[in-house]
Amino acid sequence: MLSYTKYIHENSDTWVTFVHGAGGSSKIWYKQVKEFRKRFNVLLLDLRGHGNSVTSNLLKDYNAIYTFDSLSEDIIEVINHENIKKSHFIGISLGTIIIRALAEKHPERVLSMVMGGAIIKLGFTSRMLLGLSLKLKKIVSYDKLYNLLTFFIMPNKNHKESRLLYLKESKRIYEEEFLKWFSLAVEINPLLRFFRSVELKIPTLYIMGEEDYLFLPSIRKIVEKHTASNLFVVEDCGHVVNVEQPKLYNNMVLGYLAGF
């Protein structure tokens, strides 16, 4: 089972589950925990091979093929174990794809989805970057490759804190584990195409940095089509909105969840 941390609220029976992105860990939510604990029960997860799940017995099966479906089932295993019937799910970056995969298979478990730095389509630049990375992984060490990807996604000076946080957390990931996560690239395009074409009608808030140049344009388009979705764009902010603009992020998300 995944490593996780829970915080129980004395007077609330509502859960909020946080899902980090590839290379990160539950530590990337450190600017959210204090505020969200005041109102909700909070569940923080470390995905396979990340954070404290590096030592999890999940890693014993190194021949397993990683899919977004299997990664989402890891989360279902935890919430079943904790007897959590429903939860709000808050994700960042690749974590938003895992949440969407979970919601596709288990919509009855999802109260709402809050998607920060969300990925719903790989544009030309993203596809070129991914294709280059797939070629370079044979000749470049995984840590240098991750450094390159992180810089392309978060290039500006005001993105530095987010960039360094992810680089720090990524050092805990084994090379073999990193390559398994990288293998998800084969699945991502058809999966995102399906997500764009099918709306689940689950209330969804996209919260994106205006400088998230790789992913914001496609989110603008999807919100126009999906009636249950809303978009809030954070000025002077890049991909990891919860780290770069935590006060505004917390206020927006808590305000959105208060509506339920």
Tab-separated table of C-alpha atoms in Angstrom:
chain	number	residue	atom	x	y	z
A	1	MET	CA	0.000	0.000	0.000
A	2	LEU	CA	1.117	3.564	-0.651
A	3	SER	CA	2.652	5.544	2.168
A	4	TYR	CA	0.243	8.220	3.346
A	5	THR	CA	-0.463	10.705	6.118
A	6	LYS	CA	-3.905	11.604	7.405
A	7	TYR	CA	-5.174	14.473	9.527
A	8	ILE	CA	-8.552	14.017	11.187
A	9	HIS	CA	-10.822	17.003	11.820
A	10	GLU	CA	-12.884	16.835	14.994
A	11	ASN	CA	-16.099	18.179	13.472
A	12	SER	CA	-15.933	17.404	9.760
A	13	ASP	CA	-16.678	14.185	7.905
A	14	THR	CA	-15.505	15.608	4.557
A	15	TRP	CA	-12.222	14.393	3.094
A	16	VAL	CA	-9.728	16.123	0.825
A	17	THR	CA	-7.131	13.921	-0.878
A	18	PHE	CA	-3.939	15.470	-2.310
A	19	VAL	CA	-2.141	13.855	-5.274
A	20	HIS	CA	1.300	15.146	-6.278
A	21	GLY	CA	2.952	15.015	-9.693
A	22	ALA	CA	5.736	12.862	-11.134
A	23	GLY	CA	9.025	13.401	-9.328
A	24	GLY	CA	7.396	15.111	-6.346
A	25	SER	CA	5.968	13.790	-3.099
A	26	SER	CA	3.347	14.717	-0.533
A	27	LYS	CA	5.816	17.346	0.719
A	28	ILE	CA	4.894	19.656	-2.153
A	29	TRP	CA	1.623	20.381	-0.305
A	30	TYR	CA	3.386	21.838	2.749
A	31	LYS	CA	1.883	25.271	2.079
A	32	GLN	CA	-1.639	23.830	2.053
A	33	VAL	CA	-1.802	21.388	4.973
A	34	LYS	CA	-2.234	23.886	7.799
A	35	GLU	CA	-5.150	25.738	6.178
A	36	PHE	CA	-6.981	22.682	4.870
A	37	ARG	CA	-6.721	20.856	8.203
A	38	LYS	CA	-8.783	23.626	9.769
A	39	ARG	CA	-11.825	22.637	7.697
A	40	PHE	CA	-11.434	19.086	6.402
A	41	ASN	CA	-10.030	15.651	6.999
A	42	VAL	CA	-6.849	15.593	4.920
A	43	LEU	CA	-5.171	12.670	3.163
A	44	LEU	CA	-1.654	13.132	1.736
A	45	LEU	CA	-0.345	10.402	-0.570
A	46	ASP	CA	3.102	9.442	-1.824
A	47	LEU	CA	2.674	7.809	-5.215
A	48	ARG	CA	4.547	4.648	-6.199
A	49	GLY	CA	8.292	5.076	-5.861
A	50	HIS	CA	7.942	8.637	-4.541
A	51	GLY	CA	8.495	10.085	-1.087
A	52	ASN	CA	8.068	7.445	1.613
A	53	SER	CA	6.544	5.027	-0.894
A	54	VAL	CA	10.091	4.419	-2.150
A	55	THR	CA	10.387	1.732	0.528
A	56	SER	CA	6.860	0.405	-0.042
A	57	ASN	CA	6.330	-3.250	-0.901
A	58	LEU	CA	4.799	-1.968	-4.161
A	59	LEU	CA	8.354	-1.715	-5.479
A	60	LYS	CA	9.042	-5.417	-5.122
A	61	ASP	CA	7.395	-6.072	-8.486
A	62	TYR	CA	9.828	-4.383	-10.846
A	63	ASN	CA	8.348	-6.168	-13.865
A	64	ALA	CA	4.972	-4.498	-13.481
A	65	ILE	CA	3.922	-2.188	-16.296
A	66	TYR	CA	2.746	1.165	-14.977
A	67	THR	CA	-0.529	2.562	-16.268
A	68	PHE	CA	-2.625	5.489	-15.121
A	69	ASP	CA	-5.313	2.984	-14.235
A	70	SER	CA	-3.012	1.013	-11.930
A	71	LEU	CA	-1.715	4.210	-10.316
A	72	SER	CA	-5.261	5.370	-9.621
A	73	GLU	CA	-6.108	1.975	-8.124
A	74	ASP	CA	-3.245	2.499	-5.657
A	75	ILE	CA	-5.194	5.488	-4.340
A	76	ILE	CA	-8.457	3.557	-4.205
A	77	GLU	CA	-6.690	0.928	-2.088
A	78	VAL	CA	-5.750	3.598	0.467
A	79	ILE	CA	-9.168	5.237	0.691
A	80	ASN	CA	-10.801	1.820	0.978
A	81	HIS	CA	-8.400	0.977	3.785
A	82	GLU	CA	-9.387	4.190	5.578
A	83	ASN	CA	-13.073	3.605	4.852
A	84	ILE	CA	-13.347	6.906	2.967
A	85	LYS	CA	-16.510	6.697	0.882
A	86	LYS	CA	-16.048	9.955	-1.017
A	87	SER	CA	-13.433	12.684	-1.219
A	88	HIS	CA	-12.539	15.907	-2.939
A	89	PHE	CA	-9.374	15.239	-4.960
A	90	ILE	CA	-6.726	17.920	-5.386
A	91	GLY	CA	-3.909	17.300	-7.849
A	92	ILE	CA	-0.976	19.001	-9.478
A	93	SER	CA	0.632	18.330	-12.870
A	94	LEU	CA	0.685	14.605	-13.701
A	95	GLY	CA	-1.337	13.990	-10.545
A	96	THR	CA	-4.306	15.565	-12.338
A	97	ILE	CA	-4.220	12.796	-14.955
A	98	ILE	CA	-4.220	10.153	-12.218
A	99	ILE	CA	-7.213	11.820	-10.558
A	100	ARG	CA	-9.067	11.948	-13.871
A	101	ALA	CA	-8.316	8.253	-14.447
A	102	LEU	CA	-9.644	7.466	-10.962
A	103	ALA	CA	-12.789	9.489	-11.583
A	104	GLU	CA	-13.388	7.696	-14.879
A	105	LYS	CA	-13.499	4.320	-13.144
A	106	HIS	CA	-14.886	5.367	-9.740
A	107	PRO	CA	-16.983	8.526	-10.225
A	108	GLU	CA	-19.049	7.718	-7.140
A	109	ARG	CA	-15.952	8.255	-4.964
A	110	VAL	CA	-15.228	11.770	-6.242
A	111	LEU	CA	-16.976	14.852	-4.815
A	112	SER	CA	-14.985	17.265	-6.935
A	113	MET	CA	-11.650	17.614	-8.720
A	114	VAL	CA	-9.257	20.536	-8.272
A	115	MET	CA	-6.630	20.431	-10.996
A	116	GLY	CA	-3.543	22.640	-10.641
A	117	GLY	CA	-1.019	22.835	-13.478
A	118	ALA	CA	-3.394	20.440	-15.204
A	119	ILE	CA	-2.447	18.407	-18.259
A	120	ILE	CA	-5.259	17.725	-20.701
A	121	LYS	CA	-3.374	17.897	-24.000
A	122	LEU	CA	0.209	17.793	-25.210
A	123	GLY	CA	0.736	20.616	-27.678
A	124	PHE	CA	3.455	20.758	-30.320
A	125	THR	CA	6.157	21.931	-27.909
A	126	SER	CA	5.198	19.318	-25.312
A	127	ARG	CA	5.249	16.536	-27.896
A	128	MET	CA	8.634	17.656	-29.186
A	129	LEU	CA	9.994	17.777	-25.638
A	130	LEU	CA	8.615	14.337	-24.851
A	131	GLY	CA	9.963	12.860	-28.069
A	132	LEU	CA	13.409	14.327	-27.410
A	133	SER	CA	13.362	12.975	-23.869
A	134	LEU	CA	12.469	9.466	-25.067
A	135	LYS	CA	15.529	9.515	-27.322
A	136	LEU	CA	17.829	11.050	-24.709
A	137	LYS	CA	16.904	8.558	-21.973
A	138	LYS	CA	19.193	6.004	-23.642
A	139	ILE	CA	22.260	8.234	-23.430
A	140	VAL	CA	21.536	10.743	-20.633
A	141	SER	CA	21.295	9.837	-16.937
A	142	TYR	CA	17.788	9.953	-15.500
A	143	ASP	CA	18.597	12.756	-13.050
A	144	LYS	CA	19.941	15.015	-15.795
A	145	LEU	CA	16.945	14.197	-17.961
A	146	TYR	CA	14.558	15.105	-15.141
A	147	ASN	CA	16.488	18.355	-14.586
A	148	LEU	CA	16.023	19.183	-18.271
A	149	LEU	CA	12.291	18.446	-18.226
A	150	THR	CA	11.789	20.446	-15.046
A	151	PHE	CA	13.569	23.461	-16.489
A	152	PHE	CA	11.475	23.412	-19.673
A	153	ILE	CA	8.241	23.220	-17.686
A	154	MET	CA	9.296	25.808	-15.078
A	155	PRO	CA	11.842	28.084	-16.813
A	156	ASN	CA	11.318	31.498	-15.190
A	157	LYS	CA	13.040	33.040	-12.181
A	158	ASN	CA	9.809	33.054	-10.160
A	159	HIS	CA	9.456	29.301	-10.838
A	160	LYS	CA	12.740	28.561	-9.073
A	161	GLU	CA	11.254	27.504	-5.725
A	162	SER	CA	8.956	24.977	-7.405
A	163	ARG	CA	11.740	23.748	-9.648
A	164	LEU	CA	14.173	23.199	-6.765
A	165	LEU	CA	11.499	21.497	-4.645
A	166	TYR	CA	10.748	18.973	-7.361
A	167	LEU	CA	14.434	18.394	-8.064
A	168	LYS	CA	15.058	17.753	-4.366
A	169	GLU	CA	12.220	15.242	-4.087
A	170	SER	CA	13.163	13.522	-7.352
A	171	LYS	CA	16.565	12.537	-5.924
A	172	ARG	CA	14.797	9.892	-3.811
A	173	ILE	CA	13.510	8.059	-6.888
A	174	TYR	CA	15.461	5.031	-8.117
A	175	GLU	CA	16.530	5.124	-11.760
A	176	GLU	CA	14.531	2.000	-12.602
A	177	GLU	CA	11.468	3.531	-10.993
A	178	PHE	CA	11.944	6.782	-12.913
A	179	LEU	CA	12.070	4.878	-16.205
A	180	LYS	CA	8.840	3.070	-15.351
A	181	TRP	CA	7.095	6.382	-14.830
A	182	PHE	CA	8.623	7.620	-18.052
A	183	SER	CA	7.053	4.637	-19.836
A	184	LEU	CA	3.640	6.220	-19.195
A	185	ALA	CA	4.425	8.494	-22.157
A	186	VAL	CA	3.178	5.738	-24.467
A	187	GLU	CA	-0.263	5.865	-22.855
A	188	ILE	CA	-0.675	9.587	-22.329
A	189	ASN	CA	-1.781	10.896	-25.746
A	190	PRO	CA	-4.724	8.520	-26.396
A	191	LEU	CA	-5.786	8.814	-22.765
A	192	LEU	CA	-5.847	12.619	-22.845
A	193	ARG	CA	-7.721	12.525	-26.146
A	194	PHE	CA	-10.384	10.400	-24.473
A	195	PHE	CA	-10.562	12.721	-21.449
A	196	ARG	CA	-11.118	15.715	-23.728
A	197	SER	CA	-13.942	13.995	-25.571
A	198	VAL	CA	-15.808	12.651	-22.533
A	199	GLU	CA	-17.043	14.887	-19.720
A	200	LEU	CA	-17.820	13.179	-16.421
A	201	LYS	CA	-20.047	15.973	-15.071
A	202	ILE	CA	-18.035	15.974	-11.849
A	203	PRO	CA	-17.482	19.557	-10.586
A	204	THR	CA	-13.965	20.521	-11.615
A	205	LEU	CA	-11.842	23.578	-10.882
A	206	TYR	CA	-8.774	24.148	-13.019
A	207	ILE	CA	-6.344	26.526	-11.341
A	208	MET	CA	-3.485	27.444	-13.662
A	209	GLY	CA	-0.574	29.863	-13.724
A	210	GLU	CA	-0.688	32.396	-16.534
A	211	GLU	CA	2.941	31.458	-17.323
A	212	ASP	CA	2.136	27.744	-17.655
A	213	TYR	CA	2.734	28.074	-21.376
A	214	LEU	CA	2.782	24.350	-22.157
A	215	PHE	CA	-0.611	23.477	-20.694
A	216	LEU	CA	-2.789	26.553	-20.102
A	217	PRO	CA	-3.981	27.023	-23.730
A	218	SER	CA	-5.578	23.559	-23.887
A	219	ILE	CA	-7.225	24.034	-20.476
A	220	ARG	CA	-8.862	27.255	-21.709
A	221	LYS	CA	-10.380	25.308	-24.596
A	222	ILE	CA	-11.614	22.371	-22.538
A	223	VAL	CA	-13.383	24.630	-20.024
A	224	GLU	CA	-15.388	26.115	-22.882
A	225	LYS	CA	-16.671	22.619	-23.757
A	226	HIS	CA	-17.101	20.986	-20.353
A	227	THR	CA	-19.992	22.598	-18.512
A	228	ALA	CA	-19.042	21.274	-15.066
A	229	SER	CA	-15.600	22.890	-15.267
A	230	ASN	CA	-14.318	26.279	-14.167
A	231	LEU	CA	-10.949	27.954	-14.681
A	232	PHE	CA	-9.044	30.385	-12.503
A	233	VAL	CA	-5.781	31.804	-13.876
A	234	VAL	CA	-3.151	33.016	-11.405
A	235	GLU	CA	-1.074	35.981	-12.556
A	236	ASP	CA	2.740	35.967	-12.357
A	237	CYS	CA	2.718	32.220	-11.800
A	238	GLY	CA	3.956	29.114	-13.563
A	239	HIS	CA	3.150	25.427	-13.462
A	240	VAL	CA	3.162	24.644	-9.724
A	241	VAL	CA	0.579	27.154	-8.544
A	242	ASN	CA	0.224	25.808	-5.006
A	243	VAL	CA	3.904	26.520	-4.282
A	244	GLU	CA	4.357	29.778	-6.195
A	245	GLN	CA	1.152	31.529	-5.065
A	246	PRO	CA	0.021	29.576	-1.980
A	247	LYS	CA	-2.197	32.196	-0.319
A	248	LEU	CA	-4.185	32.884	-3.466
A	249	TYR	CA	-4.289	29.181	-4.304
A	250	ASN	CA	-5.540	28.246	-0.829
A	251	ASN	CA	-8.192	30.968	-0.825
A	252	MET	CA	-9.492	29.987	-4.254
A	253	VAL	CA	-9.606	26.266	-3.568
A	254	LEU	CA	-11.088	26.579	-0.077
A	255	GLY	CA	-13.695	28.972	-1.426
A	256	TYR	CA	-14.549	26.533	-4.195
A	257	LEU	CA	-14.865	23.589	-1.808
A	258	ALA	CA	-17.023	25.659	0.549
A	259	GLY	CA	-19.670	25.595	-2.168
A	260	PHE	CA	-20.227	21.904	-1.494
